[in-house]
Tab-separated table of C-alpha atoms and ligand atoms in Angstrom:
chain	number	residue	atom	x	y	z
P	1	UNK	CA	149.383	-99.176	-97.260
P	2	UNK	CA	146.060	-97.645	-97.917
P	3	UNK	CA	144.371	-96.504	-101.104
P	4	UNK	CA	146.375	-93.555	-102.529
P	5	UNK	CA	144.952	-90.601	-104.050
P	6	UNK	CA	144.649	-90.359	-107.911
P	7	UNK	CA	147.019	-88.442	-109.506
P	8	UNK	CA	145.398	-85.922	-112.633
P	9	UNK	CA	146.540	-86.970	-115.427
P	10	UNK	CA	148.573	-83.884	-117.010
P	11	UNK	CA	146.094	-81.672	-118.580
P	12	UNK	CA	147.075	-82.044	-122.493
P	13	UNK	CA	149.470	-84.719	-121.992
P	14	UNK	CA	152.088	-84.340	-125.098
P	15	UNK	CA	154.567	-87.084	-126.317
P	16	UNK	CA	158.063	-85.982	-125.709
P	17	UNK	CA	161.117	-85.816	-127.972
P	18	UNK	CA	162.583	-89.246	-127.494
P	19	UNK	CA	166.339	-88.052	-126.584
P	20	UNK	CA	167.585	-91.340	-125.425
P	21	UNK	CA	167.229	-94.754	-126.867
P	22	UNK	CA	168.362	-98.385	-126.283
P	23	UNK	CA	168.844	-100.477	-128.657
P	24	UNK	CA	167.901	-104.363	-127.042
P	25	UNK	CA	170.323	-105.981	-129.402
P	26	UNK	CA	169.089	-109.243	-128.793
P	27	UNK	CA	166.582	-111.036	-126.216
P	28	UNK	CA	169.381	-113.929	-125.435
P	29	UNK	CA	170.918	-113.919	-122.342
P	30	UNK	CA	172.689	-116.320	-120.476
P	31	UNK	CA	171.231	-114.785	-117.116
P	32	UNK	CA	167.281	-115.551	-115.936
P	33	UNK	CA	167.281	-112.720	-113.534
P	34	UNK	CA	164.148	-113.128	-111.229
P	35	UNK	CA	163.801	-108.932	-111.444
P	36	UNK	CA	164.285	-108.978	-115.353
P	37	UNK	CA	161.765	-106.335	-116.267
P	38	UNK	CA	161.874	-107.408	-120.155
P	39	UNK	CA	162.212	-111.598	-119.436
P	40	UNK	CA	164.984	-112.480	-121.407
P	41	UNK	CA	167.050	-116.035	-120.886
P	42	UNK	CA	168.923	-118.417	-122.635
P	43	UNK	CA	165.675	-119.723	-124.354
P	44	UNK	CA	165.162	-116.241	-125.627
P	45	UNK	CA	166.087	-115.256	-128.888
P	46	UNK	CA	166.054	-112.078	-131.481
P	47	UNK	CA	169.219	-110.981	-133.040
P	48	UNK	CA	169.313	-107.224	-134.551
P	49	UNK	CA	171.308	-106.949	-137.520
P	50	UNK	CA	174.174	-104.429	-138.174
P	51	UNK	CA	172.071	-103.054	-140.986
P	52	UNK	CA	168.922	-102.642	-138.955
P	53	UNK	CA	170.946	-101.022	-136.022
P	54	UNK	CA	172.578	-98.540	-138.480
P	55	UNK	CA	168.901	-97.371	-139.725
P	56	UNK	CA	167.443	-97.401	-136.739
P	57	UNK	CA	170.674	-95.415	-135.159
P	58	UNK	CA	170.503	-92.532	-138.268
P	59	UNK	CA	166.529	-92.262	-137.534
P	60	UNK	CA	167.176	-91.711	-134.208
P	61	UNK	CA	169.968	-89.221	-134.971
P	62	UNK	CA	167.780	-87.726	-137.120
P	63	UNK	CA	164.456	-86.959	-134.791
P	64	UNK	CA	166.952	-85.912	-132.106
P	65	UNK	CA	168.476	-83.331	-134.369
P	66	UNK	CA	165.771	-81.902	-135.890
P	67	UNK	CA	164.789	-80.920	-132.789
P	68	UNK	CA	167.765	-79.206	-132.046
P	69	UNK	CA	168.699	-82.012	-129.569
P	70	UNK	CA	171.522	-85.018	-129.491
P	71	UNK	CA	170.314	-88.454	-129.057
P	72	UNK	CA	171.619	-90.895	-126.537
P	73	UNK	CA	172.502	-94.530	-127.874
P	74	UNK	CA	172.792	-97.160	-125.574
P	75	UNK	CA	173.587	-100.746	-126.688
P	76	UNK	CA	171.615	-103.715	-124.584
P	77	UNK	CA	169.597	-106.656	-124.370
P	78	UNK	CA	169.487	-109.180	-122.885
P	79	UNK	CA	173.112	-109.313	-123.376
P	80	UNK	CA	174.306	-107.292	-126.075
P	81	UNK	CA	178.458	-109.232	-125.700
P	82	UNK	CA	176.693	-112.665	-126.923
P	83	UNK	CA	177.608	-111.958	-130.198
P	84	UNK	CA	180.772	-110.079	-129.747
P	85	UNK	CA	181.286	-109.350	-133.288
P	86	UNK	CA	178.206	-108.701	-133.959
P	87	UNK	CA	177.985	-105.545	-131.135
P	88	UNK	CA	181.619	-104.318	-132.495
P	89	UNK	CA	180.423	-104.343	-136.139
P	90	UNK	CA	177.489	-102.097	-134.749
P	91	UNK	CA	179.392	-99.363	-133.392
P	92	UNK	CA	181.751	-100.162	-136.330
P	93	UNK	CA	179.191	-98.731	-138.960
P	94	UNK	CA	178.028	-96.500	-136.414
P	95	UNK	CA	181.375	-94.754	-136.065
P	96	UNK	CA	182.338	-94.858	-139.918
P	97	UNK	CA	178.462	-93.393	-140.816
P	98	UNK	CA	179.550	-90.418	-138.575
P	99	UNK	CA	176.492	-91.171	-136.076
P	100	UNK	CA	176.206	-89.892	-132.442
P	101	UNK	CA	178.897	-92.242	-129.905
P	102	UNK	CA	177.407	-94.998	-128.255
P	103	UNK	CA	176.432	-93.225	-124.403
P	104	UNK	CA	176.479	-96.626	-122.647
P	105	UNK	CA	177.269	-100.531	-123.200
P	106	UNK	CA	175.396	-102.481	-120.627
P	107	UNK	CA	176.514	-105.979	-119.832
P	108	UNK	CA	175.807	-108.090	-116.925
P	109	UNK	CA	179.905	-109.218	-117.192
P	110	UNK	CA	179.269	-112.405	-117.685
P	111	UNK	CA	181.845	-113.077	-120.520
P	112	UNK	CA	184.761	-111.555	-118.049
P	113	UNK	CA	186.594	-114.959	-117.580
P	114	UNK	CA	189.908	-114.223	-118.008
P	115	UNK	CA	192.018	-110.967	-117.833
P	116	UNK	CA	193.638	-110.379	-121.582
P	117	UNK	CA	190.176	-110.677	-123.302
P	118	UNK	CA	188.182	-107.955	-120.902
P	119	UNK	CA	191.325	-105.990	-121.167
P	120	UNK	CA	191.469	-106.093	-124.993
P	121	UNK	CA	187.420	-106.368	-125.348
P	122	UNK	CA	187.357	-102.753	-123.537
P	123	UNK	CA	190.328	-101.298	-124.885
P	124	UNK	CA	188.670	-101.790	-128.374
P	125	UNK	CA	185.285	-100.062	-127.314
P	126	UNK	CA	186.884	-97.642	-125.334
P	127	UNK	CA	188.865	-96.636	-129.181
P	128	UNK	CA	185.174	-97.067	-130.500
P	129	UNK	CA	184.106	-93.956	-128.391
P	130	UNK	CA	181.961	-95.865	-126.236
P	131	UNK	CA	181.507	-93.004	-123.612
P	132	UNK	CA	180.169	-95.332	-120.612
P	133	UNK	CA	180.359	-99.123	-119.756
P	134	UNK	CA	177.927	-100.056	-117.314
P	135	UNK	CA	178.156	-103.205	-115.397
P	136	UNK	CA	174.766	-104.888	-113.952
P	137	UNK	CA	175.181	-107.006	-110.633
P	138	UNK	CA	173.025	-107.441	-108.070
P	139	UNK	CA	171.135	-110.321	-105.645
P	140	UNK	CA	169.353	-111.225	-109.187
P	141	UNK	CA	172.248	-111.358	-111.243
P	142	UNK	CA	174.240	-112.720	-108.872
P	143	UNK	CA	172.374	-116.026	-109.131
P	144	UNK	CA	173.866	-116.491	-112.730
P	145	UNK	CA	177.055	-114.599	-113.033
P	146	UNK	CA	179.767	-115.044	-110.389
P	147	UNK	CA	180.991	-112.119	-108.401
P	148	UNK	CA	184.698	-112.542	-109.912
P	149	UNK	CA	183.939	-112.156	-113.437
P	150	UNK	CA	181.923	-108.529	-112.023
P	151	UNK	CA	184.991	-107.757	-110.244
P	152	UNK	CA	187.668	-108.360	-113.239
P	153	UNK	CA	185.180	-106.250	-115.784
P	154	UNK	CA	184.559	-103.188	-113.145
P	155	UNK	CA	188.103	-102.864	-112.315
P	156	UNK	CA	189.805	-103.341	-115.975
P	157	UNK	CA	187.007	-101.169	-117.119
P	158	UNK	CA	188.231	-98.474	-114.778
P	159	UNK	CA	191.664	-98.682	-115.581
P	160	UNK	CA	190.572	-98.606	-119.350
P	161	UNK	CA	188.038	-95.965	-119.551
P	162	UNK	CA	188.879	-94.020	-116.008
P	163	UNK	CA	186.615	-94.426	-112.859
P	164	UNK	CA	184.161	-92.216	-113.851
P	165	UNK	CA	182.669	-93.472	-117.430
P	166	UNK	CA	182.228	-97.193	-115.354
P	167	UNK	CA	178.632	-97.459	-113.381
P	168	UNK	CA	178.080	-100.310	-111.538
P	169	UNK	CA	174.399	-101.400	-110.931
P	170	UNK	CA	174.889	-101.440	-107.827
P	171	UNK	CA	177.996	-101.055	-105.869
P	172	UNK	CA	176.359	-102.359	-102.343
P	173	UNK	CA	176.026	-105.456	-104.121
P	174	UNK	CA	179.383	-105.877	-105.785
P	175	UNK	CA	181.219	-105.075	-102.290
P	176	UNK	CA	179.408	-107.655	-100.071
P	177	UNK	CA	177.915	-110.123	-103.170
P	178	UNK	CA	175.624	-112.655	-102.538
P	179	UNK	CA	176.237	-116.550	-103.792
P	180	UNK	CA	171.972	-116.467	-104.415
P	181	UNK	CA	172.585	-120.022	-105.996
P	182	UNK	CA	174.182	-121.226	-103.481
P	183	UNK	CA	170.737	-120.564	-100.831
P	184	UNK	CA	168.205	-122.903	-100.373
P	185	UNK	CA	164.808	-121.180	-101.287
P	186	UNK	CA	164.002	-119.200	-98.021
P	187	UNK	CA	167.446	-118.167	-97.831
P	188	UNK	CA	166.634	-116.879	-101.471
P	189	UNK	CA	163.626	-115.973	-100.612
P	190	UNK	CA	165.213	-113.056	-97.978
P	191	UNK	CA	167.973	-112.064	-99.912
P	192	UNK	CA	165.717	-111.186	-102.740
P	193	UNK	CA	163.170	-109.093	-100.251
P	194	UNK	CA	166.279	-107.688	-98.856
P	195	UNK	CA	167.178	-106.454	-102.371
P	196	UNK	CA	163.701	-105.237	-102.812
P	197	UNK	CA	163.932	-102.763	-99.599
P	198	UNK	CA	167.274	-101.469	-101.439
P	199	UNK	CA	166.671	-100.581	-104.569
P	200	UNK	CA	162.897	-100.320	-106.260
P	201	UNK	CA	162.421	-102.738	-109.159
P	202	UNK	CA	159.902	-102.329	-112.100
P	203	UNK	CA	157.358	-104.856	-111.448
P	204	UNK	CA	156.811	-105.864	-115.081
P	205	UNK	CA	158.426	-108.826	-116.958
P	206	UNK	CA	159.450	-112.043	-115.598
P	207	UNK	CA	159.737	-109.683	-112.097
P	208	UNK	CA	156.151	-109.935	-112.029
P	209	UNK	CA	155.613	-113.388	-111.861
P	210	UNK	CA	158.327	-114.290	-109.611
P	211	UNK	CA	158.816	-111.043	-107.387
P	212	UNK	CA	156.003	-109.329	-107.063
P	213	UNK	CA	154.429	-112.317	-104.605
P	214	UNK	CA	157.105	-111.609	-102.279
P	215	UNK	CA	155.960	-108.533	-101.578
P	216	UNK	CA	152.690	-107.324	-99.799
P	217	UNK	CA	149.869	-106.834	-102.576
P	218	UNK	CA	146.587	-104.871	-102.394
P	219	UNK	CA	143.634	-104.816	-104.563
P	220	UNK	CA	143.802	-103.263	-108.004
P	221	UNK	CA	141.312	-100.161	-106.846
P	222	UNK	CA	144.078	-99.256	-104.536
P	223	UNK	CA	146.215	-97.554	-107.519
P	224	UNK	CA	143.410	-96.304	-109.485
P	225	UNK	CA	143.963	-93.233	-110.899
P	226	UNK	CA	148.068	-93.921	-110.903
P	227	UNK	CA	148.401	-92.740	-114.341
P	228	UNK	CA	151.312	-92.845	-116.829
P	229	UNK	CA	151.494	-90.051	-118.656
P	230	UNK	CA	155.136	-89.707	-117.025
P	231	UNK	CA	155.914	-92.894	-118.125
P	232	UNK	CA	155.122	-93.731	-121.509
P	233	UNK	CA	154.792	-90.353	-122.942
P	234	UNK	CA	157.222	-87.919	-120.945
P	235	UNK	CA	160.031	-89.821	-120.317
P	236	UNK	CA	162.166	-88.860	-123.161
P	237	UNK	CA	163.303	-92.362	-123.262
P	238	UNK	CA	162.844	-95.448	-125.622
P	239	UNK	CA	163.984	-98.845	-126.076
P	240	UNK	CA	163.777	-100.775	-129.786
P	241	UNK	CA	163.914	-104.557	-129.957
P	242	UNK	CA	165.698	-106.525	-132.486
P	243	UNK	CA	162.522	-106.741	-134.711
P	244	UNK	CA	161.893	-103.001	-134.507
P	245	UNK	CA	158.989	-102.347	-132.070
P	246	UNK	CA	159.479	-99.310	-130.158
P	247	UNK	CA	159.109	-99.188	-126.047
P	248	UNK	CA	158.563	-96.681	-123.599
P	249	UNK	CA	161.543	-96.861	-121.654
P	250	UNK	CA	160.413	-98.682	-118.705
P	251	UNK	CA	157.591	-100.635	-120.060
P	252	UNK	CA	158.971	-103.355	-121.942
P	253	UNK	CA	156.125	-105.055	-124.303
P	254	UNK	CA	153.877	-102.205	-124.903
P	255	UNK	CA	154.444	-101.112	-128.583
P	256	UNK	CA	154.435	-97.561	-129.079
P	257	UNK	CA	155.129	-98.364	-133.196
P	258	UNK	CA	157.530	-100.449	-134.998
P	259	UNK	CA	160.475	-99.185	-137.053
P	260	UNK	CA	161.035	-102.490	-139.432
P	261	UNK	CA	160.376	-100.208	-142.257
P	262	UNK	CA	159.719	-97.037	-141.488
P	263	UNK	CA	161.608	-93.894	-140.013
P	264	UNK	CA	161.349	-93.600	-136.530
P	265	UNK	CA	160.454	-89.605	-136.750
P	266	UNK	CA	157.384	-90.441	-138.992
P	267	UNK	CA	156.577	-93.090	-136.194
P	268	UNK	CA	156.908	-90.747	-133.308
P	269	UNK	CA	154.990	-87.574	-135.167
P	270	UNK	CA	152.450	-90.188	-135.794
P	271	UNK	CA	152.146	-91.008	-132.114
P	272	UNK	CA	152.197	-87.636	-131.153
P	273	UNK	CA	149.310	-86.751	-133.234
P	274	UNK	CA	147.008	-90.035	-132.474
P	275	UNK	CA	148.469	-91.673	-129.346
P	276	UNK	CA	144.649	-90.920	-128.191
P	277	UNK	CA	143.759	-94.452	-130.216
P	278	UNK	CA	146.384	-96.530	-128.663
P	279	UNK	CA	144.712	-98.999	-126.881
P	280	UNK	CA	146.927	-99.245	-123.959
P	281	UNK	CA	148.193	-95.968	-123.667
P	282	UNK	CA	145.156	-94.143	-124.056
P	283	UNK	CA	144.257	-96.100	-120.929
P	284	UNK	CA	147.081	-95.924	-118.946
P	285	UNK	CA	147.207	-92.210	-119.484
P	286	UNK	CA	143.997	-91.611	-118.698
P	287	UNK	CA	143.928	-94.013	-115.432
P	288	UNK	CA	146.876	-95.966	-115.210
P	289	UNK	CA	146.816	-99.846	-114.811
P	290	UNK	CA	143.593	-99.590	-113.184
P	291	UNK	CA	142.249	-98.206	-116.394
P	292	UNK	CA	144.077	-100.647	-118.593
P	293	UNK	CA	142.426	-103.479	-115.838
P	294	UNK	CA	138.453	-101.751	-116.607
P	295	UNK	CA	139.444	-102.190	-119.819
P	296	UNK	CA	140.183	-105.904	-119.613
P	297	UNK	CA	137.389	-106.785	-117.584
P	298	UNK	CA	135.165	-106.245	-120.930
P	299	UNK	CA	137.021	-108.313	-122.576
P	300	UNK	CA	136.874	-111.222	-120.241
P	301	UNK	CA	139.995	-110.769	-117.829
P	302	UNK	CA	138.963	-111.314	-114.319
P	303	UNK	CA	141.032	-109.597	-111.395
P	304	UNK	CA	143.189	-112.100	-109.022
P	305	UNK	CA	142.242	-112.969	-105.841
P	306	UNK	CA	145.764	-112.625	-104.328
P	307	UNK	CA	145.639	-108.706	-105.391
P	308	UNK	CA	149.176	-106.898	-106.758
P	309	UNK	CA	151.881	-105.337	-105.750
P	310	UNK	CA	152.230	-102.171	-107.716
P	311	UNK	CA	150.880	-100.447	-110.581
P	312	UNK	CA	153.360	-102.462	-112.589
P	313	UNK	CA	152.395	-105.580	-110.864
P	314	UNK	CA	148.976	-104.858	-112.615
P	315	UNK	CA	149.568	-103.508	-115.514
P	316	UNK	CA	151.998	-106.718	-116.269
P	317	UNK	CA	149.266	-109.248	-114.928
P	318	UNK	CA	146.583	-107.923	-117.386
P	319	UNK	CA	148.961	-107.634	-120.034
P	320	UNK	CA	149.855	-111.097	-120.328
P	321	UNK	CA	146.433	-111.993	-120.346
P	322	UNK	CA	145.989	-109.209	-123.308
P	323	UNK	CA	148.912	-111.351	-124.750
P	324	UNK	CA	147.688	-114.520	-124.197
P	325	UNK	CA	144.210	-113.886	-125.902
P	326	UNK	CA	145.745	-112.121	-129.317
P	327	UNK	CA	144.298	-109.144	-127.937
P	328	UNK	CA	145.434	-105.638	-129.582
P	329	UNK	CA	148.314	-107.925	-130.689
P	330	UNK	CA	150.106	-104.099	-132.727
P	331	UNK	CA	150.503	-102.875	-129.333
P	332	UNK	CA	150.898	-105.874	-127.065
P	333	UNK	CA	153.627	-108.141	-127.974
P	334	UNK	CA	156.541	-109.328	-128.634
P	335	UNK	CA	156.504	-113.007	-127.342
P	336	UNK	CA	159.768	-112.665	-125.877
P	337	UNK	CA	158.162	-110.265	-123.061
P	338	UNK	CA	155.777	-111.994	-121.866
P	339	UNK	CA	155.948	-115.386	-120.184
P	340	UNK	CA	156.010	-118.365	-122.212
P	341	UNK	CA	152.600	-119.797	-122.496
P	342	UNK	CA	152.524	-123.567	-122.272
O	401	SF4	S1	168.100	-108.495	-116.056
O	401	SF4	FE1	169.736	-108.299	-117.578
O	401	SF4	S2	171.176	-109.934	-117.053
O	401	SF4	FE2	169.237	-110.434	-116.048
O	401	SF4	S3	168.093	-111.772	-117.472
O	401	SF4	FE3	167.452	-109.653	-117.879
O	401	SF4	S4	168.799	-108.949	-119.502
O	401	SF4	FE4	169.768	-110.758	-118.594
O	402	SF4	S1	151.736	-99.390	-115.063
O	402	SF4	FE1	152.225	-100.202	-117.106
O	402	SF4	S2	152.312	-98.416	-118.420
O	402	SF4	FE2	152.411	-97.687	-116.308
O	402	SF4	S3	154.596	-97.498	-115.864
O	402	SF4	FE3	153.960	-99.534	-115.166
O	402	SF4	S4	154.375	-100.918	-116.919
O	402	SF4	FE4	154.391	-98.798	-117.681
């Protein structure tokens, strides 16, 4: 692949409504998926509390509608069924405050051991007004969560809710599954570029570190000019972690502002207005991770050898050194997205 030709970045670039929000209910899950674009895992932690939901849900309710729009709630994680209660007593309080329906529940399936509790587990969100359950499986996932349990959740969730409010991430893989632990590592090692030519990943997270070497890198000036304007201000879509710090949809660990204590219009007005002296946005706006990677360099980050994989690939690699170093640590952060340091 050669060097591409910059894209401009949008000529006064604006921050869109957000419209559609996740809500990463916790970090936990029993899954270490080698594509996880956030990097969650058993070791990872974070619970969001039904209160905290519930504010966070009326803010969000509230920016949508004031301009004139309906937000879209979905519930995830990590894995938002940990704490089974816990997600219930969310859309609970949701329902009873009179706040928009949850749009999707996202769960990787693995809690679908047995037939009566998925039944009666998806019966009661179903009565909730969950609109959409939406079942993750894949190469990745399929290294942690057996095909069966996919298969029992999928097809009690279409009898439940009807065919058409159940997505499956993605169907190729649930019809011919792969045992991934069963492989040795090169057998791994295929399936997983196999997977790659199938569906595009996000390059950021723990998929990063452990995918993005499987695939054929070039040096960082191949994506200057790649911005992100698309991304991280135009996408419509946000994600809020169980502390409060607000995501661009797809780029888990880059803070837009955090909503602990304050109403998530008055955070996103504020971005609108001054997004200009956000470290990593202004950058990746004006130049994408090449940008964010100048950036760096002043600050001490040198650019590796091997070269990256995607803008993402980048953007992730300079990041964690960002991380690592405490630098611009409002905008750069949680722990839980970034690898663990030792
Ligand atoms: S991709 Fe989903 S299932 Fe896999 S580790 Fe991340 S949150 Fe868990
Ligand atoms: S390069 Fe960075 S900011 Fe741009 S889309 Fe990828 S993760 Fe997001």
């Amino acid at each position: 692949m050669g060097t591409r030709e910059p894209a401009e970045p949008e000529a006064g670039a604006e921050l869109a409504v957000w419209e559609f929000a996740g809500l990463l209910l916790t970090y936990w899950c029993n899954a270490r998926c080698a594509f996880c674009y956030v990097n969650c895992g058993p070791d990872r932690g974070g619970e969001m509390r039904v209160e905290t939901a519930l504010a966070l849900w009326q803010s969000l309710d509230r920016l949508a509608a004031a301009h004139g729009k309906t937000m879209r709630i979905h519930l995830s994680g990590g894995e938002p069924f940990q704490d089974w209660v816990r997600l219930v007593s969310i859309i609970r309080a949701a329902r009873e405050a009179g706040l928009t329906l949850v749009d999707k529940a996202e769960t990787n399936a693995f809690w679908a051991t047995e037939d009566g509790v998925t039944r009666s587990r998806l019966e009661l969100l179903d009565a909730l007004g969950v609109r959409r359950l939406v079942v993750s499986t894949d190469v990745f996932h399929q290294e942690f969560v057996p095909p069966e349990r996919v298969r029992r959740c999928v097809e009690i969730g279409r009898a439940v809710f009807g065919p058409g409010r159940v997505i499956v991430r993605w169907w190729d893989f649930l019809q011919n599954p792969v045992e991934t632990r069963r492989l040795d590592s090169a057998e791994r090692e295929r399936a997983f570029r196999a997977a790659l030519a199938r569906h595009k990943d996000r390059l950021a997270g723990r998929a990063a570190e452990q995918l993005a070497p499987l695939l054929p890198s070039q040096p960082a000036e191949a994506f200057a000019g790649l911005h992100c304007a698309r991304e991280v201000l135009q996408s419509r879509h946000v994600h809020i972690d169980p502390y409060g710090n607000i995501f661009p949809g797809t780029c888990a660990g880059i803070i837009l502002g955090w909503a602990g204590q304050r109403a998530v219009a008055d955070i996103w007005h504020e971005l609108g207005a001054h997004w200009r002296e956000h470290p990593v946005l202004a950058a990746v706006v004006a130049g994408g991770s090449y940008e964010l990677l100048q950036r760096a360099k002043a600050l001490g980050y040198e650019e590796w050898p091997g070269g990256y994989a995607s803008k993402c690939h980048l953007c992730a690699h300079v990041r964690q050194f960002l991380f690592e170093r405490g630098v611009w640590p409002e905008f750069i952060g949680p722990p839980e997205c970034y690898a663990t340091v030792v």
